[in-house]
Amino acid sequence: MSGKEMHDLVTRLYPLCRSITGDGVRATLDVVGEHIPLTVHEVPTGTPVLDWHVPREWNIRDAYVRDPAGRKVIDFAESNLHVVGYSTPVSATMPLSELRDHLHTLPGLIPYRTSYWAENWGFCLRQETLDGMEDGDYEVVIDSTLADGHLTYAEHVVPGGEEEVLISCHVCHPSLANDNLAGIAVAVWLARRLAEGERRYTYRFLFAPGTIGSITWLARNRDVVERIRHGLVLACAGDAGALTYKRSRRGDAEIDRAVAYVLESSGRPHRTLDFSPYGYDERQYGSPGFNLPVGCLTRSTYASYPEYHTSGDDPAFVLPESLEDTLETCWEVLQVIEANRRYANLSPYGEPQLGRRGLYGALGGRSDTQRAQMAMLWVLNLSDGDNTLLDIARRSGLPFAAVAEAAESLREAKLVAEWTR
Amino acid sequence: MSGKEMHDLVTRLYPLCRSITGDGVRATLDVVGEHIPLTVHEVPTGTPVLDWHVPREWNIRDAYVRDPAGRKVIDFAESNLHVVGYSTPVSATMPLSELRDHLHTLPGLIPYRTSYWAENWGFCLRQETLDGMEDGDYEVVIDSTLADGHLTYAEHVVPGGEEEVLISCHVCHPSLANDNLAGIAVAVWLARRLAEGERRYTYRFLFAPGTIGSITWLARNRDVVERIRHGLVLACAGDAGALTYKRSRRGDAEIDRAVAYVLESSGRPHRTLDFSPYGYDERQYGSPGFNLPVGCLTRSTYASYPEYHTSGDDPAFVLPESLEDTLETCWEVLQVIEANRRYANLSPYGEPQLGRRGLYGALGGRSDTQRAQMAMLWVLNLSDGDNTLLDIARRSGLPFAAVAEAAESLREAKLVAEWTR
Amino acid sequence: MSGKEMHDLVTRLYPLCRSITGDGVRATLDVVGEHIPLTVHEVPTGTPVLDWHVPREWNIRDAYVRDPAGRKVIDFAESNLHVVGYSTPVSATMPLSELRDHLHTLPGLIPYRTSYWAENWGFCLRQETLDGMEDGDYEVVIDSTLADGHLTYAEHVVPGGEEEVLISCHVCHPSLANDNLAGIAVAVWLARRLAEGERRYTYRFLFAPGTIGSITWLARNRDVVERIRHGLVLACAGDAGALTYKRSRRGDAEIDRAVAYVLESSGRPHRTLDFSPYGYDERQYGSPGFNLPVGCLTRSTYASYPEYHTSGDDPAFVLPESLEDTLETCWEVLQVIEANRRYANLSPYGEPQLGRRGLYGALGGRSDTQRAQMAMLWVLNLSDGDNTLLDIARRSGLPFAAVAEAAESLREAKLVAEWTR
């Protein structure tokens, strides 16, 4: 049962302090690399990438706040969420009134905050902790470094044909389980499952920090971008909520139709959303210059649940059965994508005589018609270049698998052939 | 009252043993030929027609099964449905256990079965009859011939312009009344009614066996196919159910819009269905190579009623008033098709002054506007090449007849002229 | 409060006896000219204009009917609606039976009737007045002239760029307040408000008699027609009913989308209607030859209220707050039209780094995202030539003003530039 195994990976990765750069990302990729081989890329600080530059690398060893009595009231060692990501180093004593400007709170939860692009420092804590802090001088320590270094991302490729499918997930969130350790885990198991059989497409798995990571990858892989035919961003892949698919910017790309078909025909509760230029790295893949057919599959969507970007998003918030269901959905979608083709009817004038080819029940006149025969008739009738097998499944109401099987029978009988423009 | 007359024709044709070839078809066409002149075509066995070949001709004189006591328990003379269509000759004695493999039953009804394309023989009977048959040796006789001969179909043409309308119905079902003697009867009376007046189109009525008949006709009439602008397959035309229109493969052909308009505007209960590659000969006309604008008008659809393809589909199942209503609907549809045109407004800048041409009520300022004037304004406004009169009727909510009349007034006043590309 | 001032103008114009030509129109334009400068055009009788000719000019000084006892039972001096517009001169004595053919009545109301294009004369009166008229000889006097002269219309131009917006209202109705003195008043105040600021477009206000006036203007302004990008016909602008927008013939012109957006997003009760070739001068602007993007904004629509074209449409039927609301709606629509543009994202590969340009909140990771930032992301993502700012507002669900402001920030940051084909 891979749900349990995926959850174990989430739990193992949870304590690492990831950010958009730094050793937390490297440690994460090391663990992922134990499951699937990775090619790790290190891109130096300052490298121009599209409209951006690779930032300085951030690393942190320790951080805490001691109250006037010398007690650690905030401690990075307890939760890496306590420190605002990319905090500059601090070693100072200051009154609470001054410290307060650097504190971010939520009732009952430690919020997750970052300050990647503006030099700043801060701590995140439960409102109740702050409420208990009395006036006086506090010792504030952040033992971090922000210095030239590298941005790290990794690729795993399951080889197939020339055309590619991109599966992308971010690796920049510290101790947050659903967002996005769950996505990483599903990607890993999906890659392993894909490797088991034959593939029409090459599958490229990208593990990269959000925004700057996908931007860096896009900047360095213009040639690969040309070969991407379909893609999915995986995120928030393990909570108890129903599946949500956010369409690619194109809105009616094959991946959009394939995911919609799988979600609808499987009877899974689900939602589909139009593209919007916010969320995960579909924002970058779906920028107007690239306009890649990459959708985003999540369970609950970003910012839609109280635990989002807080200490509440811990491994207990992720369910093995949800991970399993997300994985299975991805698998079914890729099966459709693999089998979906556009055929040309080679005998388009009248119906071809299926009977003499052994493709039609011999005894006519019965009211009940076999589904397989109907699938053949539909494939023949709509294989005019306008329709893919998925379109034919939609139009006929027949299962995609039945339509694909019928097409294969017809192809073997030389009644259809793959459409070429 | 033609409903009664059509029903009489159904009743007269009912006993004949039709199949996809043979003397039953010829006898049927002889009777139809008493009502409208027919050109009968005989196509030899083995003639290649599209992906098919014309099959051998089947004829049957007698068939029965005698039980061990010598009683005829199944008798072709009672109902031609008792024999599986295209049964090969048999003269043998066999135990019930062996005979049973050749028996097809339904509770209370004789089913209709055929085996055109695989050599076989069989009998159809009520389940109750079979239940009463005891073990023992049965005498089995089918006095049939399956030999080189001809496939027979007939055409009736009501002449008009160069462009053609195809009305097609199948003539291959033995003692089945609604499917399709009712369609034959409606076609005959429609042809007679069309002959009474002027026609813009030539109307071609095709009486042919299902599937192989239309395939044979299509193969031999490529030139006619080029001239077909609209078409209807008529079937199941006389049962008590509401009218059903199945759109042509194109889905939005003029015939599709005309039938939908007539059904909706008349207030008749009805259903419209999308094209599917199953049913009657619209399958062949709507194969992707031909893609003809031919829809299918029925009352209840094939396989949707318990009597379908059984002895329950007898003349009592067909109602004169249903035949009459189907005929009237066809007539109204053809009236729309005849009158529907696309015009060009010859005075497209501002409204033309209808008043000085006697086309507008002289006294302005009244709240109530005449429908005829509104129809003229609509025709003028939308006669830009994008819209037919039917489109204008749809858009304006005015009756098609009012719009057509307005267009004619405007044409006479030289304010519009027929659109030519 | 301009509502009160607009209502004062309606009240002041109400008694004037307007028609499609004559001194009533001139007197009306004189009053309008006190509020905004007008260029008045006089077009001679007989001038060919599109499919029409400018008619003879009609003027009337007095008209009455005296009963056998010498009492004036119908008197033009009481209401100019009493005389059928364009009545030919009469001075005769006739029995009631003969006079009756020239009388038009409504219960409780004086109807409004005209006979522009057929020489005729008549009186309009309350049914009750007619019921009280006894048999006998009546003195009938209409002191009118129908003679060669001019058709009069006026333009007011608020200058801006090369491209123009047309605001058109008719000035041919005698003592009818909502139809169309209310439209005139709103047009005047809209022109004054537009003059206060900067404008992208030139605004052309047309005050002309219905039908023949717009036809005359169209015939004489082919060059201006080429420059019209958007337009509104204003009519029935002051009654208590909800706003109604009738789309231009194009149906999806920018003006159509702008008005729909303003009506929907403002929460005003409203209706939108498809174009139809009846109503006001949108008929002429929307004739297929011109096909101008000109919609029609009213409150209640023509012929939809009992007071329409009767003495019931008096100044009391027009409400200052309705005039104000119509004016405000027009203003909001024109603000959208002024600001709506199509941009090109100059950094279309990936998201540009807004942060280093000071366009993005510095502290990331918070669940709540600023509307302004979302607006920037939407503008960037959809500025591909396919979408205007209004499209982006629609798609994103953000207020148009926020989207326009974001676009302006991005333009200043040189991240977008106006789209040029």
mmCIF file of C-alpha atoms in Angstrom, chain B residues 69-290:
data_model
loop_
_atom_site.group_PDB
_atom_site.id
_atom_site.type_symbol
_atom_site.label_atom_id
_atom_site.label_comp_id
_atom_site.label_asym_id
_atom_site.label_seq_id
_atom_site.Cartn_x
_atom_site.Cartn_y
_atom_site.Cartn_z
ATOM 1 C CA ALA B 69 -46.059 -36.422 -32.573
ATOM 2 C CA GLY B 70 -45.945 -34.890 -36.068
ATOM 3 C CA ARG B 71 -47.628 -31.602 -35.124
ATOM 4 C CA LYS B 72 -46.237 -28.365 -36.619
ATOM 5 C CA VAL B 73 -45.171 -26.500 -33.478
ATOM 6 C CA ILE B 74 -43.441 -23.720 -35.469
ATOM 7 C CA ASP B 75 -44.862 -22.708 -38.848
ATOM 8 C CA PHE B 76 -43.566 -20.059 -41.243
ATOM 9 C CA ALA B 77 -47.044 -19.914 -42.766
ATOM 10 C CA GLU B 78 -48.364 -18.437 -39.552
ATOM 11 C CA SER B 79 -45.720 -15.700 -39.270
ATOM 12 C CA ASN B 80 -42.635 -15.061 -41.357
ATOM 13 C CA LEU B 81 -40.889 -13.917 -38.172
ATOM 14 C CA HIS B 82 -40.668 -17.595 -37.181
ATOM 15 C CA VAL B 83 -37.652 -18.086 -39.446
ATOM 16 C CA VAL B 84 -34.319 -16.355 -38.869
ATOM 17 C CA GLY B 85 -33.757 -14.161 -41.910
ATOM 18 C CA TYR B 86 -31.269 -15.590 -44.414
ATOM 19 C CA SER B 87 -31.558 -19.094 -42.902
ATOM 20 C CA THR B 88 -29.829 -21.681 -45.060
ATOM 21 C CA PRO B 89 -31.974 -24.652 -46.233
ATOM 22 C CA VAL B 90 -32.488 -27.452 -43.743
ATOM 23 C CA SER B 91 -34.250 -30.769 -43.912
ATOM 24 C CA ALA B 92 -33.382 -32.915 -40.964
ATOM 25 C CA THR B 93 -34.578 -34.686 -37.889
ATOM 26 C CA MET B 94 -32.839 -33.904 -34.645
ATOM 27 C CA PRO B 95 -33.344 -34.114 -30.919
ATOM 28 C CA LEU B 96 -34.686 -31.039 -29.131
ATOM 29 C CA SER B 97 -31.343 -30.661 -27.404
ATOM 30 C CA GLU B 98 -29.687 -30.083 -30.771
ATOM 31 C CA LEU B 99 -32.520 -27.982 -32.168
ATOM 32 C CA ARG B 100 -32.469 -25.735 -29.128
ATOM 33 C CA ASP B 101 -29.237 -24.065 -30.268
ATOM 34 C CA HIS B 102 -31.172 -22.738 -33.260
ATOM 35 C CA LEU B 103 -34.151 -21.350 -31.348
ATOM 36 C CA HIS B 104 -34.628 -17.700 -30.281
ATOM 37 C CA THR B 105 -37.428 -16.780 -27.909
ATOM 38 C CA LEU B 106 -39.114 -13.952 -26.062
ATOM 39 C CA PRO B 107 -41.848 -14.241 -23.462
ATOM 40 C CA GLY B 108 -45.182 -13.856 -25.255
ATOM 41 C CA LEU B 109 -43.659 -12.554 -28.500
ATOM 42 C CA ILE B 110 -41.910 -13.920 -31.561
ATOM 43 C CA PRO B 111 -38.575 -12.132 -31.842
ATOM 44 C CA TYR B 112 -37.142 -10.959 -35.175
ATOM 45 C CA ARG B 113 -33.669 -12.264 -35.954
ATOM 46 C CA THR B 114 -31.457 -12.357 -39.033
ATOM 47 C CA SER B 115 -28.117 -13.854 -39.981
ATOM 48 C CA TYR B 116 -27.203 -12.037 -43.164
ATOM 49 C CA TRP B 117 -23.452 -12.291 -43.097
ATOM 50 C CA ALA B 118 -22.818 -15.642 -41.407
ATOM 51 C CA GLU B 119 -24.359 -18.820 -42.828
ATOM 52 C CA ASN B 120 -26.726 -20.162 -40.253
ATOM 53 C CA TRP B 121 -30.317 -21.153 -39.748
ATOM 54 C CA GLY B 122 -32.798 -20.786 -36.955
ATOM 55 C CA PHE B 123 -36.325 -20.322 -35.750
ATOM 56 C CA CYS B 124 -37.913 -17.628 -33.571
ATOM 57 C CA LEU B 125 -40.803 -18.428 -31.257
ATOM 58 C CA ARG B 126 -42.548 -17.481 -28.073
ATOM 59 C CA GLN B 127 -40.848 -18.728 -24.924
ATOM 60 C CA GLU B 128 -44.123 -20.399 -23.966
ATOM 61 C CA THR B 129 -44.077 -22.509 -27.139
ATOM 62 C CA LEU B 130 -40.586 -23.684 -26.371
ATOM 63 C CA ASP B 131 -41.577 -24.425 -22.787
ATOM 64 C CA GLY B 132 -44.276 -26.751 -24.163
ATOM 65 C CA MET B 133 -41.915 -28.706 -26.407
ATOM 66 C CA GLU B 134 -40.949 -32.068 -24.940
ATOM 67 C CA ASP B 135 -37.797 -34.026 -25.555
ATOM 68 C CA GLY B 136 -37.708 -36.187 -28.636
ATOM 69 C CA ASP B 137 -36.854 -36.031 -32.310
ATOM 70 C CA TYR B 138 -38.109 -33.027 -34.286
ATOM 71 C CA GLU B 139 -38.478 -32.695 -38.014
ATOM 72 C CA VAL B 140 -36.920 -29.436 -39.136
ATOM 73 C CA VAL B 141 -37.573 -28.021 -42.588
ATOM 74 C CA ILE B 142 -36.499 -24.718 -44.085
ATOM 75 C CA ASP B 143 -37.263 -24.616 -47.768
ATOM 76 C CA SER B 144 -35.079 -21.644 -48.670
ATOM 77 C CA THR B 145 -32.510 -20.803 -51.287
ATOM 78 C CA LEU B 146 -29.429 -18.657 -50.887
ATOM 79 C CA ALA B 147 -27.983 -18.226 -54.324
ATOM 80 C CA ASP B 148 -26.586 -15.722 -56.748
ATOM 81 C CA GLY B 149 -29.275 -13.249 -57.760
ATOM 82 C CA HIS B 150 -29.851 -9.571 -57.142
ATOM 83 C CA LEU B 151 -30.326 -6.882 -54.564
ATOM 84 C CA THR B 152 -33.429 -4.833 -55.338
ATOM 85 C CA TYR B 153 -34.145 -1.205 -54.544
ATOM 86 C CA ALA B 154 -36.369 1.462 -56.060
ATOM 87 C CA GLU B 155 -36.392 5.202 -56.570
ATOM 88 C CA HIS B 156 -39.214 7.632 -57.083
ATOM 89 C CA VAL B 157 -38.316 11.144 -58.192
ATOM 90 C CA VAL B 158 -40.524 14.217 -57.894
ATOM 91 C CA PRO B 159 -38.733 16.554 -60.242
ATOM 92 C CA GLY B 160 -37.747 20.117 -59.363
ATOM 93 C CA GLY B 161 -34.503 22.052 -59.496
ATOM 94 C CA GLU B 162 -30.949 20.817 -59.777
ATOM 95 C CA GLU B 163 -30.514 20.470 -56.027
ATOM 96 C CA GLU B 164 -32.039 17.442 -54.368
ATOM 97 C CA VAL B 165 -33.729 16.335 -51.182
ATOM 98 C CA LEU B 166 -33.358 12.670 -50.256
ATOM 99 C CA ILE B 167 -36.140 10.811 -48.457
ATOM 100 C CA SER B 168 -35.024 7.325 -47.558
ATOM 101 C CA CYS B 169 -36.728 4.370 -45.936
ATOM 102 C CA HIS B 170 -35.813 0.735 -45.570
ATOM 103 C CA VAL B 171 -37.821 -2.116 -47.070
ATOM 104 C CA CYS B 172 -36.083 -5.155 -45.604
ATOM 105 C CA HIS B 173 -38.135 -5.983 -42.561
ATOM 106 C CA PRO B 174 -40.664 -8.814 -42.844
ATOM 107 C CA SER B 175 -43.894 -8.652 -40.824
ATOM 108 C CA LEU B 176 -43.035 -5.571 -38.819
ATOM 109 C CA ALA B 177 -45.476 -2.689 -39.188
ATOM 110 C CA ASN B 178 -44.078 0.368 -37.484
ATOM 111 C CA ASP B 179 -40.541 -0.579 -38.440
ATOM 112 C CA ASN B 180 -40.754 0.127 -41.349
ATOM 113 C CA LEU B 181 -43.998 -0.199 -43.273
ATOM 114 C CA ALA B 182 -45.142 3.002 -41.576
ATOM 115 C CA GLY B 183 -42.139 4.865 -42.990
ATOM 116 C CA ILE B 184 -42.850 3.516 -46.463
ATOM 117 C CA ALA B 185 -46.475 4.652 -46.238
ATOM 118 C CA VAL B 186 -45.556 8.178 -45.096
ATOM 119 C CA ALA B 187 -42.953 8.442 -47.857
ATOM 120 C CA VAL B 188 -45.535 7.429 -50.482
ATOM 121 C CA TRP B 189 -48.075 10.019 -49.369
ATOM 122 C CA LEU B 190 -45.404 12.681 -49.001
ATOM 123 C CA ALA B 191 -44.319 12.059 -52.590
ATOM 124 C CA ARG B 192 -47.893 12.366 -53.794
ATOM 125 C CA ARG B 193 -48.436 15.596 -51.932
ATOM 126 C CA LEU B 194 -45.180 17.110 -53.206
ATOM 127 C CA ALA B 195 -46.206 16.329 -56.773
ATOM 128 C CA GLU B 196 -49.231 18.584 -56.458
ATOM 129 C CA GLY B 197 -47.437 21.953 -56.516
ATOM 130 C CA GLU B 198 -44.292 23.721 -57.654
ATOM 131 C CA ARG B 199 -40.984 22.668 -56.189
ATOM 132 C CA ARG B 200 -37.631 24.357 -55.787
ATOM 133 C CA TYR B 201 -35.885 21.045 -55.141
ATOM 134 C CA THR B 202 -35.986 17.660 -56.789
ATOM 135 C CA TYR B 203 -37.209 15.079 -54.294
ATOM 136 C CA ARG B 204 -35.674 11.635 -54.499
ATOM 137 C CA PHE B 205 -37.437 8.859 -52.589
ATOM 138 C CA LEU B 206 -35.349 5.786 -51.955
ATOM 139 C CA PHE B 207 -36.894 2.450 -50.972
ATOM 140 C CA ALA B 208 -34.011 0.126 -50.210
ATOM 141 C CA PRO B 209 -32.967 -2.593 -47.797
ATOM 142 C CA GLY B 210 -31.279 -1.246 -44.679
ATOM 143 C CA THR B 211 -27.484 -0.820 -44.616
ATOM 144 C CA ILE B 212 -26.533 -2.815 -47.738
ATOM 145 C CA GLY B 213 -29.299 -1.057 -49.718
ATOM 146 C CA SER B 214 -28.203 2.464 -48.892
ATOM 147 C CA ILE B 215 -24.567 1.429 -49.308
ATOM 148 C CA THR B 216 -25.387 0.046 -52.753
ATOM 149 C CA TRP B 217 -27.264 3.211 -53.671
ATOM 150 C CA LEU B 218 -24.462 5.456 -52.416
ATOM 151 C CA ALA B 219 -21.892 3.438 -54.359
ATOM 152 C CA ARG B 220 -23.874 3.765 -57.589
ATOM 153 C CA ASN B 221 -24.930 7.402 -57.267
ATOM 154 C CA ARG B 222 -21.871 9.480 -56.530
ATOM 155 C CA ASP B 223 -23.160 12.145 -58.903
ATOM 156 C CA VAL B 224 -26.540 12.358 -57.174
ATOM 157 C CA VAL B 225 -24.828 12.511 -53.797
ATOM 158 C CA GLU B 226 -23.171 15.739 -54.907
ATOM 159 C CA ARG B 227 -26.564 17.300 -55.475
ATOM 160 C CA ILE B 228 -28.168 16.360 -52.148
ATOM 161 C CA ARG B 229 -28.767 19.423 -50.010
ATOM 162 C CA HIS B 230 -31.093 17.965 -47.383
ATOM 163 C CA GLY B 231 -32.434 14.585 -46.433
ATOM 164 C CA LEU B 232 -34.565 12.592 -44.053
ATOM 165 C CA VAL B 233 -34.600 8.935 -43.132
ATOM 166 C CA LEU B 234 -38.137 7.903 -42.212
ATOM 167 C CA ALA B 235 -38.661 5.019 -39.807
ATOM 168 C CA CYS B 236 -40.956 3.976 -36.952
ATOM 169 C CA ALA B 237 -43.334 6.546 -38.330
ATOM 170 C CA GLY B 238 -46.668 5.343 -36.999
ATOM 171 C CA ASP B 239 -46.626 4.378 -33.331
ATOM 172 C CA ALA B 240 -48.378 6.315 -30.603
ATOM 173 C CA GLY B 241 -45.174 7.921 -29.299
ATOM 174 C CA ALA B 242 -44.084 11.522 -29.702
ATOM 175 C CA LEU B 243 -41.962 12.549 -32.668
ATOM 176 C CA THR B 244 -38.209 12.166 -32.338
ATOM 177 C CA TYR B 245 -35.706 13.886 -34.562
ATOM 178 C CA LYS B 246 -32.147 12.697 -34.681
ATOM 179 C CA ARG B 247 -29.899 15.361 -36.117
ATOM 180 C CA SER B 248 -27.642 14.759 -39.051
ATOM 181 C CA ARG B 249 -23.972 14.173 -38.348
ATOM 182 C CA ARG B 250 -23.354 17.857 -39.051
ATOM 183 C CA GLY B 251 -25.651 18.736 -36.188
ATOM 184 C CA ASP B 252 -26.545 22.185 -37.451
ATOM 185 C CA ALA B 253 -27.439 21.507 -41.053
ATOM 186 C CA GLU B 254 -30.372 23.390 -42.506
ATOM 187 C CA ILE B 255 -32.524 20.258 -42.254
ATOM 188 C CA ASP B 256 -31.639 20.021 -38.572
ATOM 189 C CA ARG B 257 -32.680 23.593 -37.986
ATOM 190 C CA ALA B 258 -35.803 23.266 -40.093
ATOM 191 C CA VAL B 259 -37.042 20.173 -38.273
ATOM 192 C CA ALA B 260 -36.236 21.682 -34.881
ATOM 193 C CA TYR B 261 -38.091 24.842 -35.867
ATOM 194 C CA VAL B 262 -41.191 22.993 -37.023
ATOM 195 C CA LEU B 263 -41.274 20.753 -33.980
ATOM 196 C CA GLU B 264 -40.778 23.624 -31.559
ATOM 197 C CA SER B 265 -43.006 26.192 -33.190
ATOM 198 C CA SER B 266 -45.840 23.746 -33.750
ATOM 199 C CA GLY B 267 -46.007 22.924 -30.066
ATOM 200 C CA ARG B 268 -45.875 19.194 -30.839
ATOM 201 C CA PRO B 269 -44.419 17.105 -28.035
ATOM 202 C CA HIS B 270 -41.100 15.916 -29.390
ATOM 203 C CA ARG B 271 -37.500 15.066 -28.683
ATOM 204 C CA THR B 272 -34.357 15.937 -30.595
ATOM 205 C CA LEU B 273 -31.281 13.770 -30.358
ATOM 206 C CA ASP B 274 -27.708 14.230 -31.417
ATOM 207 C CA PHE B 275 -26.391 12.107 -34.225
ATOM 208 C CA SER B 276 -25.024 8.717 -33.276
ATOM 209 C CA PRO B 277 -23.560 6.119 -35.645
ATOM 210 C CA TYR B 278 -26.297 3.588 -34.977
ATOM 211 C CA GLY B 279 -29.963 3.334 -35.938
ATOM 212 C CA TYR B 280 -31.134 3.495 -39.559
ATOM 213 C CA ASP B 281 -29.476 4.474 -42.823
ATOM 214 C CA GLU B 282 -28.468 7.890 -41.533
ATOM 215 C CA ARG B 283 -25.466 5.832 -40.407
ATOM 216 C CA GLN B 284 -24.411 5.453 -44.022
ATOM 217 C CA TYR B 285 -25.391 8.934 -45.218
ATOM 218 C CA GLY B 286 -23.593 10.291 -42.172
ATOM 219 C CA SER B 287 -20.410 8.276 -42.571
ATOM 220 C CA PRO B 288 -17.508 10.747 -42.476
ATOM 221 C CA GLY B 289 -16.729 10.437 -46.184
ATOM 222 C CA PHE B 290 -20.232 11.432 -47.285
#
